[in-house]
PDB file of C-alpha atoms in Angstrom:
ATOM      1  CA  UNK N  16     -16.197  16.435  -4.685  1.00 38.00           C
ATOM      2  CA  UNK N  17     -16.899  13.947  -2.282  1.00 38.00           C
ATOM      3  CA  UNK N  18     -18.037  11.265  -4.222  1.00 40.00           C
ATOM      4  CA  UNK N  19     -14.558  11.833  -6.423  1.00 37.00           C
ATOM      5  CA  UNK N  20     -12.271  11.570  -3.380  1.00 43.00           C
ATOM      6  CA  UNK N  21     -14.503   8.431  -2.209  1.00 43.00           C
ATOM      7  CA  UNK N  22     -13.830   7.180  -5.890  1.00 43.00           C
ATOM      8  CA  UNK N  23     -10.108   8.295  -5.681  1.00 43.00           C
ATOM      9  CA  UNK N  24      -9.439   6.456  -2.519  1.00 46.00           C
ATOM     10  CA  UNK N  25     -11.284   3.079  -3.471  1.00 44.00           C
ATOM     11  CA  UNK N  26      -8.799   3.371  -6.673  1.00 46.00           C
ATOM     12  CA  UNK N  27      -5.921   3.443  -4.282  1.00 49.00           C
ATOM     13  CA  UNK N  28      -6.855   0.416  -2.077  1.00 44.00           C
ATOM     14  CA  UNK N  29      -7.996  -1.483  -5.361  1.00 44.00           C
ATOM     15  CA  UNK N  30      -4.447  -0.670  -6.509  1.00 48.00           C
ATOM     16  CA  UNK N  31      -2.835  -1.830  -3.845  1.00 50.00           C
ATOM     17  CA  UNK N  32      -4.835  -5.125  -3.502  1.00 45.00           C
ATOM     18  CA  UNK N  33      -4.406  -5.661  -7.244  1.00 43.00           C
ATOM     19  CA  UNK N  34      -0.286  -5.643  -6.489  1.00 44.00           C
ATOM     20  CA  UNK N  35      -0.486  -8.931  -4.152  1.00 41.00           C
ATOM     21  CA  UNK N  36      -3.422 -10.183  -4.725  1.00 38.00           C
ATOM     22  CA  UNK N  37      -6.303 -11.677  -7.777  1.00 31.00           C
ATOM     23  CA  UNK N  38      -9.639 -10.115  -6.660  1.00 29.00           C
ATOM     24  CA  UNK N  39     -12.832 -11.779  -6.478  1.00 30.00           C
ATOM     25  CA  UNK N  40     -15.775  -9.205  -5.827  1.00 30.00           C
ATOM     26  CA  UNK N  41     -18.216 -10.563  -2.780  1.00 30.00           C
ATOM     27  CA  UNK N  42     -20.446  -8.553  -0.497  1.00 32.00           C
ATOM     28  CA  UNK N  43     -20.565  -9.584   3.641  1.00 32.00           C
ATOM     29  CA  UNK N  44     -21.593  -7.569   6.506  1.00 35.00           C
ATOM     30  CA  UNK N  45     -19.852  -4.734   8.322  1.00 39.00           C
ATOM     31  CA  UNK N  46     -17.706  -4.581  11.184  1.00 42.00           C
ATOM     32  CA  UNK N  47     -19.085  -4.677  14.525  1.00 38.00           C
ATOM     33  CA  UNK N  48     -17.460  -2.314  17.072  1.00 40.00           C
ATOM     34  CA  UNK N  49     -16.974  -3.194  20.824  1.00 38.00           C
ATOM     35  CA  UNK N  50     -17.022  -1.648  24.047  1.00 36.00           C
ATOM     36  CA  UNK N  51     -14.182  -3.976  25.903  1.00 39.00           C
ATOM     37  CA  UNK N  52     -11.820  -0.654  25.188  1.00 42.00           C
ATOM     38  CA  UNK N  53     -10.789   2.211  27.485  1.00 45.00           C
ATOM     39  CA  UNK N  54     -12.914   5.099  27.007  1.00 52.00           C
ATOM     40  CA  UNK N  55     -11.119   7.233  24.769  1.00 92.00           C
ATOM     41  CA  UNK N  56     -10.956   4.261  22.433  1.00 93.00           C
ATOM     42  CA  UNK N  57     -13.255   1.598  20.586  1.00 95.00           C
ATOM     43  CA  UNK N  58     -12.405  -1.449  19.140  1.00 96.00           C
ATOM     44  CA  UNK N  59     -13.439  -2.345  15.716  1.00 95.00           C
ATOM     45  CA  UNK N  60     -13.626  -6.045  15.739  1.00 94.00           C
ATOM     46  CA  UNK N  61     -14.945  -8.936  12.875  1.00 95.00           C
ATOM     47  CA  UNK N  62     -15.340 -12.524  13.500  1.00 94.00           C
ATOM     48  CA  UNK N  63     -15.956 -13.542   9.931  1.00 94.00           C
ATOM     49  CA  UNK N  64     -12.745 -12.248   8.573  1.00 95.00           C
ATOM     50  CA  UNK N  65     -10.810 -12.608  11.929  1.00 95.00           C
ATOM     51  CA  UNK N  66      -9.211  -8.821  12.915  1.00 97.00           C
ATOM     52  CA  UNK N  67      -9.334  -6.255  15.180  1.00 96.00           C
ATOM     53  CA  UNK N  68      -7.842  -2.897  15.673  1.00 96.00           C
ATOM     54  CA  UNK N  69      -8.771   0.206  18.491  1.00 97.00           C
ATOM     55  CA  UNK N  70      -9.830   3.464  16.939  1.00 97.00           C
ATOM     56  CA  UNK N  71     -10.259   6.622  18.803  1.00 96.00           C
ATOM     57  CA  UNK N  72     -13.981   6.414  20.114  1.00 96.00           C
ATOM     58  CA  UNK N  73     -14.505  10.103  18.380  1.00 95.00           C
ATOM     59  CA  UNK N  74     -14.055   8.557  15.111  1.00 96.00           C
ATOM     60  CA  UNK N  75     -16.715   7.144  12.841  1.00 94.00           C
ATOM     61  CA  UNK N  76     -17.883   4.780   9.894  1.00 94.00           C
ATOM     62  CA  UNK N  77     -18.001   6.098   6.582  1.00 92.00           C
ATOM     63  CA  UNK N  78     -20.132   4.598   3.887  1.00 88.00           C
ATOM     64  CA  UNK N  79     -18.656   3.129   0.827  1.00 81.00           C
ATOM     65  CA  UNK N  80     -20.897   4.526  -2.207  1.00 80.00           C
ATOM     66  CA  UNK N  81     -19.173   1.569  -4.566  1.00 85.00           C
ATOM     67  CA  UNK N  82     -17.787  -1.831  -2.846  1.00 86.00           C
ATOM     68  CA  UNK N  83     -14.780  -3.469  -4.625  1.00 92.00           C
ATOM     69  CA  UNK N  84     -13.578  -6.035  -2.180  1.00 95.00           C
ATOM     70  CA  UNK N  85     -14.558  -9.138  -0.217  1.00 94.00           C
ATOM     71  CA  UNK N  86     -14.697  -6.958   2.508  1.00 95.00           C
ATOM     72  CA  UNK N  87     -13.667  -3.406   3.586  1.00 95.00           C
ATOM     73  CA  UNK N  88     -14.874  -0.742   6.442  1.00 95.00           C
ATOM     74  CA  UNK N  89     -13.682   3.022   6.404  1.00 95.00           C
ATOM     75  CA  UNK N  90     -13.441   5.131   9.228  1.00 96.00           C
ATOM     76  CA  UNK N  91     -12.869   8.743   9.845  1.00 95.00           C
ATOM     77  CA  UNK N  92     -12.013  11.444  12.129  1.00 95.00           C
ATOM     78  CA  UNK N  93     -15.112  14.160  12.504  1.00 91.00           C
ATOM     79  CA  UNK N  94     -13.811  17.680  10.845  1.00 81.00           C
ATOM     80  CA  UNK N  95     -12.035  18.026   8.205  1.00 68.00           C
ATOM     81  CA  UNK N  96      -8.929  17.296   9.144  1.00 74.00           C
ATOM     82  CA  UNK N  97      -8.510  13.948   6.376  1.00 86.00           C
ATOM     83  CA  UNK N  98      -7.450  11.851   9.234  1.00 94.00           C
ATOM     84  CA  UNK N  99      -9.108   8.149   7.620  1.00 96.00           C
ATOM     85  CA  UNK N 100      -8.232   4.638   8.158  1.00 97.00           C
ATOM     86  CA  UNK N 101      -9.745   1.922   5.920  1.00 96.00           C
ATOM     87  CA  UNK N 102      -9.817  -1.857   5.795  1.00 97.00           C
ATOM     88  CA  UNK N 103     -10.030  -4.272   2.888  1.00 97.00           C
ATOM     89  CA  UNK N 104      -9.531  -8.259   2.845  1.00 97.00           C
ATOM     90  CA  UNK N 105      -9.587  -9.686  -1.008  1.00 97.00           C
ATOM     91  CA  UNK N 106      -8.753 -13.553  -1.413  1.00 96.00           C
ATOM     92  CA  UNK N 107      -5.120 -14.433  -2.385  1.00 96.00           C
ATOM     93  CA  UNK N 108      -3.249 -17.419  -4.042  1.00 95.00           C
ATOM     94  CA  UNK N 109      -0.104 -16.855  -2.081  1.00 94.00           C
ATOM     95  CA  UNK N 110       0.004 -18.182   1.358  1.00 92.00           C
ATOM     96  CA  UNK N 111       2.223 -15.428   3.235  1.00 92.00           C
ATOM     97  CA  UNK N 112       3.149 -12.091   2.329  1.00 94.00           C
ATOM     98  CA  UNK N 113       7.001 -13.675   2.357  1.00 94.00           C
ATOM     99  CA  UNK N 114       5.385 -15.516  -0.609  1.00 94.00           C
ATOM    100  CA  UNK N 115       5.181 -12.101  -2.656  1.00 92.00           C
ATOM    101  CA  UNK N 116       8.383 -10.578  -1.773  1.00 95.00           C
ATOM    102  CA  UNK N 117      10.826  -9.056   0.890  1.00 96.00           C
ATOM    103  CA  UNK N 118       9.204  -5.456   2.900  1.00 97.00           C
ATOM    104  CA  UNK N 119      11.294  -3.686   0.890  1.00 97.00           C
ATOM    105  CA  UNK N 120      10.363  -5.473  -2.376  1.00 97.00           C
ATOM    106  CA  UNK N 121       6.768  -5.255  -1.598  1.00 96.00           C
ATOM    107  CA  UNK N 122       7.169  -1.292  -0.675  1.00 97.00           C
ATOM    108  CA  UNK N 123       8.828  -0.543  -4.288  1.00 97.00           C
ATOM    109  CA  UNK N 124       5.567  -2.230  -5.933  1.00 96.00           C
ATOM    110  CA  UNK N 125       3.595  -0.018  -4.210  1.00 96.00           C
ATOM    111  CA  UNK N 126       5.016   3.003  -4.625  1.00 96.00           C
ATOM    112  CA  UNK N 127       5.213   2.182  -8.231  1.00 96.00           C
ATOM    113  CA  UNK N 128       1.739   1.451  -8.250  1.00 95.00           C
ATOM    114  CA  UNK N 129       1.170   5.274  -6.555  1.00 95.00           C
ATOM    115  CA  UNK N 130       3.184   6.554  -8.803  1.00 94.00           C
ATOM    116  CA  UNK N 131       1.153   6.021 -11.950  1.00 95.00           C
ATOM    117  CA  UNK N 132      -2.303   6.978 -10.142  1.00 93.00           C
ATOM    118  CA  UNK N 133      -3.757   9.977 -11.858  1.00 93.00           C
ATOM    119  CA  UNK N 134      -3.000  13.612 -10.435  1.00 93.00           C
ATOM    120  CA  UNK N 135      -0.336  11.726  -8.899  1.00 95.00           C
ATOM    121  CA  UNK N 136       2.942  13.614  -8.861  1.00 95.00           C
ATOM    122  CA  UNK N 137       5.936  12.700  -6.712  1.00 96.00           C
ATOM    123  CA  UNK N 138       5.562   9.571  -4.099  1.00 97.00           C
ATOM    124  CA  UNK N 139       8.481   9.299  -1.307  1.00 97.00           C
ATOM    125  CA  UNK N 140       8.808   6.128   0.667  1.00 98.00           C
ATOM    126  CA  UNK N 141       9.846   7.282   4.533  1.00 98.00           C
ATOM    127  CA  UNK N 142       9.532   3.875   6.195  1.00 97.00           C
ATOM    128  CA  UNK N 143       9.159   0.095   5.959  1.00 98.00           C
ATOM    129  CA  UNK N 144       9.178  -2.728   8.281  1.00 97.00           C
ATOM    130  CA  UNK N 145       8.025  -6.045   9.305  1.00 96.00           C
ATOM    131  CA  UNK N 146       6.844  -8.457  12.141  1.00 96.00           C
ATOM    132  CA  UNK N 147       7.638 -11.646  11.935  1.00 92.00           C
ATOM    133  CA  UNK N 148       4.579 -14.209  12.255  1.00 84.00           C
ATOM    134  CA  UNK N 149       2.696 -15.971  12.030  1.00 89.00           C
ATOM    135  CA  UNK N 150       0.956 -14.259  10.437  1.00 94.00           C
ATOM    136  CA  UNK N 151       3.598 -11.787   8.985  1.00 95.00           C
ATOM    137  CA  UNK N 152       2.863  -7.853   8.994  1.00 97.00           C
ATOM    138  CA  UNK N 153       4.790  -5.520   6.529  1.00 98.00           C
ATOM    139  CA  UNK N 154       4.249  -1.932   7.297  1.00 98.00           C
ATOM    140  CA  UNK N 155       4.843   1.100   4.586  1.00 98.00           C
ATOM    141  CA  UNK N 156       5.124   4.418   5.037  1.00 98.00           C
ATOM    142  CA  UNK N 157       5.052   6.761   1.729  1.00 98.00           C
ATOM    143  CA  UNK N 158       3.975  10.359   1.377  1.00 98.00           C
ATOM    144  CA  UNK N 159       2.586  11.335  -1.759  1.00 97.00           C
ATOM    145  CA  UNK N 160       1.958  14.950  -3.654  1.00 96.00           C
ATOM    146  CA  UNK N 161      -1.093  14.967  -6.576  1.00 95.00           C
ATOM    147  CA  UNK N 162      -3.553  17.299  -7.308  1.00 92.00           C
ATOM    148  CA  UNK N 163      -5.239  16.239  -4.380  1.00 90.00           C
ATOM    149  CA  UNK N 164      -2.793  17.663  -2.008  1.00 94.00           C
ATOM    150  CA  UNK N 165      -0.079  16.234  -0.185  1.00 96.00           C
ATOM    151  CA  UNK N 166      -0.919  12.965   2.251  1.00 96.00           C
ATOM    152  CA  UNK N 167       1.093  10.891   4.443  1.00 97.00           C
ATOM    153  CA  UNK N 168      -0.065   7.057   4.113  1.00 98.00           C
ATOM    154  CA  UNK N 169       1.061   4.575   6.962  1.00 98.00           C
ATOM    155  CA  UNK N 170      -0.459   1.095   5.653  1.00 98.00           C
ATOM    156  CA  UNK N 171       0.173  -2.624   7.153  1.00 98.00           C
ATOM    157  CA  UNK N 172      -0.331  -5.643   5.336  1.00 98.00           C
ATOM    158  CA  UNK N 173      -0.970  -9.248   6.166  1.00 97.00           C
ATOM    159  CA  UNK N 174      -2.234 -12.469   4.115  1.00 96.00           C
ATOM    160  CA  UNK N 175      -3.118 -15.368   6.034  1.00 95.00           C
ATOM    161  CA  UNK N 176      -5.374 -18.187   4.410  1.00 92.00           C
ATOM    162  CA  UNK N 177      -8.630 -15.959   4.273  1.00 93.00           C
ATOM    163  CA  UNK N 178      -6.793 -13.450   2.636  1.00 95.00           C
ATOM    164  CA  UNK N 179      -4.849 -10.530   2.028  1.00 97.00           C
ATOM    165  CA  UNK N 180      -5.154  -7.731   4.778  1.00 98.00           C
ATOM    166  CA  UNK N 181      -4.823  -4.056   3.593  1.00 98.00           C
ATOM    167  CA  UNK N 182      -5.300  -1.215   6.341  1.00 98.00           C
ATOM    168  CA  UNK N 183      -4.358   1.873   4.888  1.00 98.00           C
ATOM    169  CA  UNK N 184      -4.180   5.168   7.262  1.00 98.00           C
ATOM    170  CA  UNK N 185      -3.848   8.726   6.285  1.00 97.00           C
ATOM    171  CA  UNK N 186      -3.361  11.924   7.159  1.00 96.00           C
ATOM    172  CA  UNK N 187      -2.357  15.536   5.669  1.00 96.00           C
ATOM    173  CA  UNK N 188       1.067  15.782   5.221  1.00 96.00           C
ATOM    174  CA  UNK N 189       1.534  19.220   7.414  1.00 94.00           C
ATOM    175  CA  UNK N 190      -0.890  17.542  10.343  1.00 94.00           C
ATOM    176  CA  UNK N 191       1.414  14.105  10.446  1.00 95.00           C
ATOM    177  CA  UNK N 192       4.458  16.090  10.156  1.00 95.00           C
ATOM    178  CA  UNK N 193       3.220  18.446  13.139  1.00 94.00           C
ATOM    179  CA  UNK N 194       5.871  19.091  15.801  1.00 94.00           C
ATOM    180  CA  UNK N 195       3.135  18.337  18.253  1.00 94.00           C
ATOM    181  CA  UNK N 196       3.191  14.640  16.914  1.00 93.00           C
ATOM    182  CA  UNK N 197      -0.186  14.733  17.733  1.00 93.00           C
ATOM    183  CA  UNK N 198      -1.468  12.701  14.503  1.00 94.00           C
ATOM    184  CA  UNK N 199       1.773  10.632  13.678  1.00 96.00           C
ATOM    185  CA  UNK N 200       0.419   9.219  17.686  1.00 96.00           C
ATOM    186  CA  UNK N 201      -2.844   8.779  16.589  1.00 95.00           C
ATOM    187  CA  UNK N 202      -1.785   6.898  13.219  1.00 96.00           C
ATOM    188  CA  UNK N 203       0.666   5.074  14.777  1.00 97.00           C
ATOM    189  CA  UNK N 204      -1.223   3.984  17.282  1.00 96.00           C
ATOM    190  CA  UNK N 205      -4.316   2.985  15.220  1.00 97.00           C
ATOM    191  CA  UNK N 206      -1.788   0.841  12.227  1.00 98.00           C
ATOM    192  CA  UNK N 207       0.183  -1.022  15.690  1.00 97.00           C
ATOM    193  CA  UNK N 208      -3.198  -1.957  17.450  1.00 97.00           C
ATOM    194  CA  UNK N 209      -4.436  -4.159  13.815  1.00 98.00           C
ATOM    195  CA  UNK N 210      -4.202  -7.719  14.866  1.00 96.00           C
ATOM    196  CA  UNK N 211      -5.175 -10.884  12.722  1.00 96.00           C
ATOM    197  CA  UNK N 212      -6.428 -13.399  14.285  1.00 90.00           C
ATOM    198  CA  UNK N 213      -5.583 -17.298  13.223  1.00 74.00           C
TER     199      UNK N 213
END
């Protein structure tokens, strides 16, 4: 079971690189993570491919079974509570994600792209936005319902001249929708803290 929803997932950020970018399949070495953050946090950082983003420091790396990009890390929350973030960079052609196509452009592609995943049955976007850059972030929020259950995915992308940037959070629907806001903090803090560094 796990090695399907490990496939499943890596099928979803494949997808999503596949929408903005051509792929070109190299290995590198992991992410290092750093102890410059408060206590209750740890930041992931990579020189190579030039990002950073804090993580609660409860959270750990997963390993990928099957690597499809130039490089990507996974992370997730111990229990079983489906709380993951991963990160993929895959070289582009385009120069900016302005290049590709307005936020709200980009979001439609990739909730098409959801939409015809297997076991995949409704998708609903619930937010987009952007930061102006450089480098330029576009942030999408889309829940989706499949066989697999029903998920919550808060993602933020970025292309820059080593690549495109995909990090892709996610939680269960009923723990992100929470009135305790508990998770929707813990997302939303992990997706605002991803920097890329020029």
């Amino acid at each position: 079971m796990v090695a399907v929803e490990a496939c499943l997932r890596r099928r979803a950020l494949l997808a999503h690189a596949a929408t903005l970018s051509c792929l070109l399949p190299i290995g590198v070495p992991p992410a290092r993570v750093g102890a410059s953050e408060p206590a209750s946090t740890q930041l992931v950082t990579d020189a190579t491919f030039g990002y950073r983003l804090s993580l609660p420091q409860s959270w750990e790396a997963k390993p990928k079974p099957l690597r499809t990009h130039l490089h990507e890390v996974l992370y997730a929350a111990p229990g079983a509570g489906g709380l993951k973030v991963g990160l993929t960079v895959d070289p582009v052609k385009i120069q900016s994600l302005e290049q590709f196509g307005t936020p709200e452009q980009v979001a439609e592609r990739i909730v098409a792209v959801e939409q015809s995943r297997d076991g995949v049955k409704t998708v609903a976007l619930r937010q987009v936005s952007s930061e102006r850059g450089p480098p330029s972030f576009y942030t999408v929020e889309y829940l989706t319902e499949s066989s697999r259950g029903t998920t919550v995915f808060r993602c933020k992308y970025c292309v820059t001249p080593r690549g495109l940037y995909v990090l892709q959070a996610q939680a269960k629907a009923d723990a992100f929708d929470h009135s305790d806001g508990a998770v929707r903090r813990t997302i939303g803090g992990i997706v605002s803290s991803f920097e890329v560094l020029e």
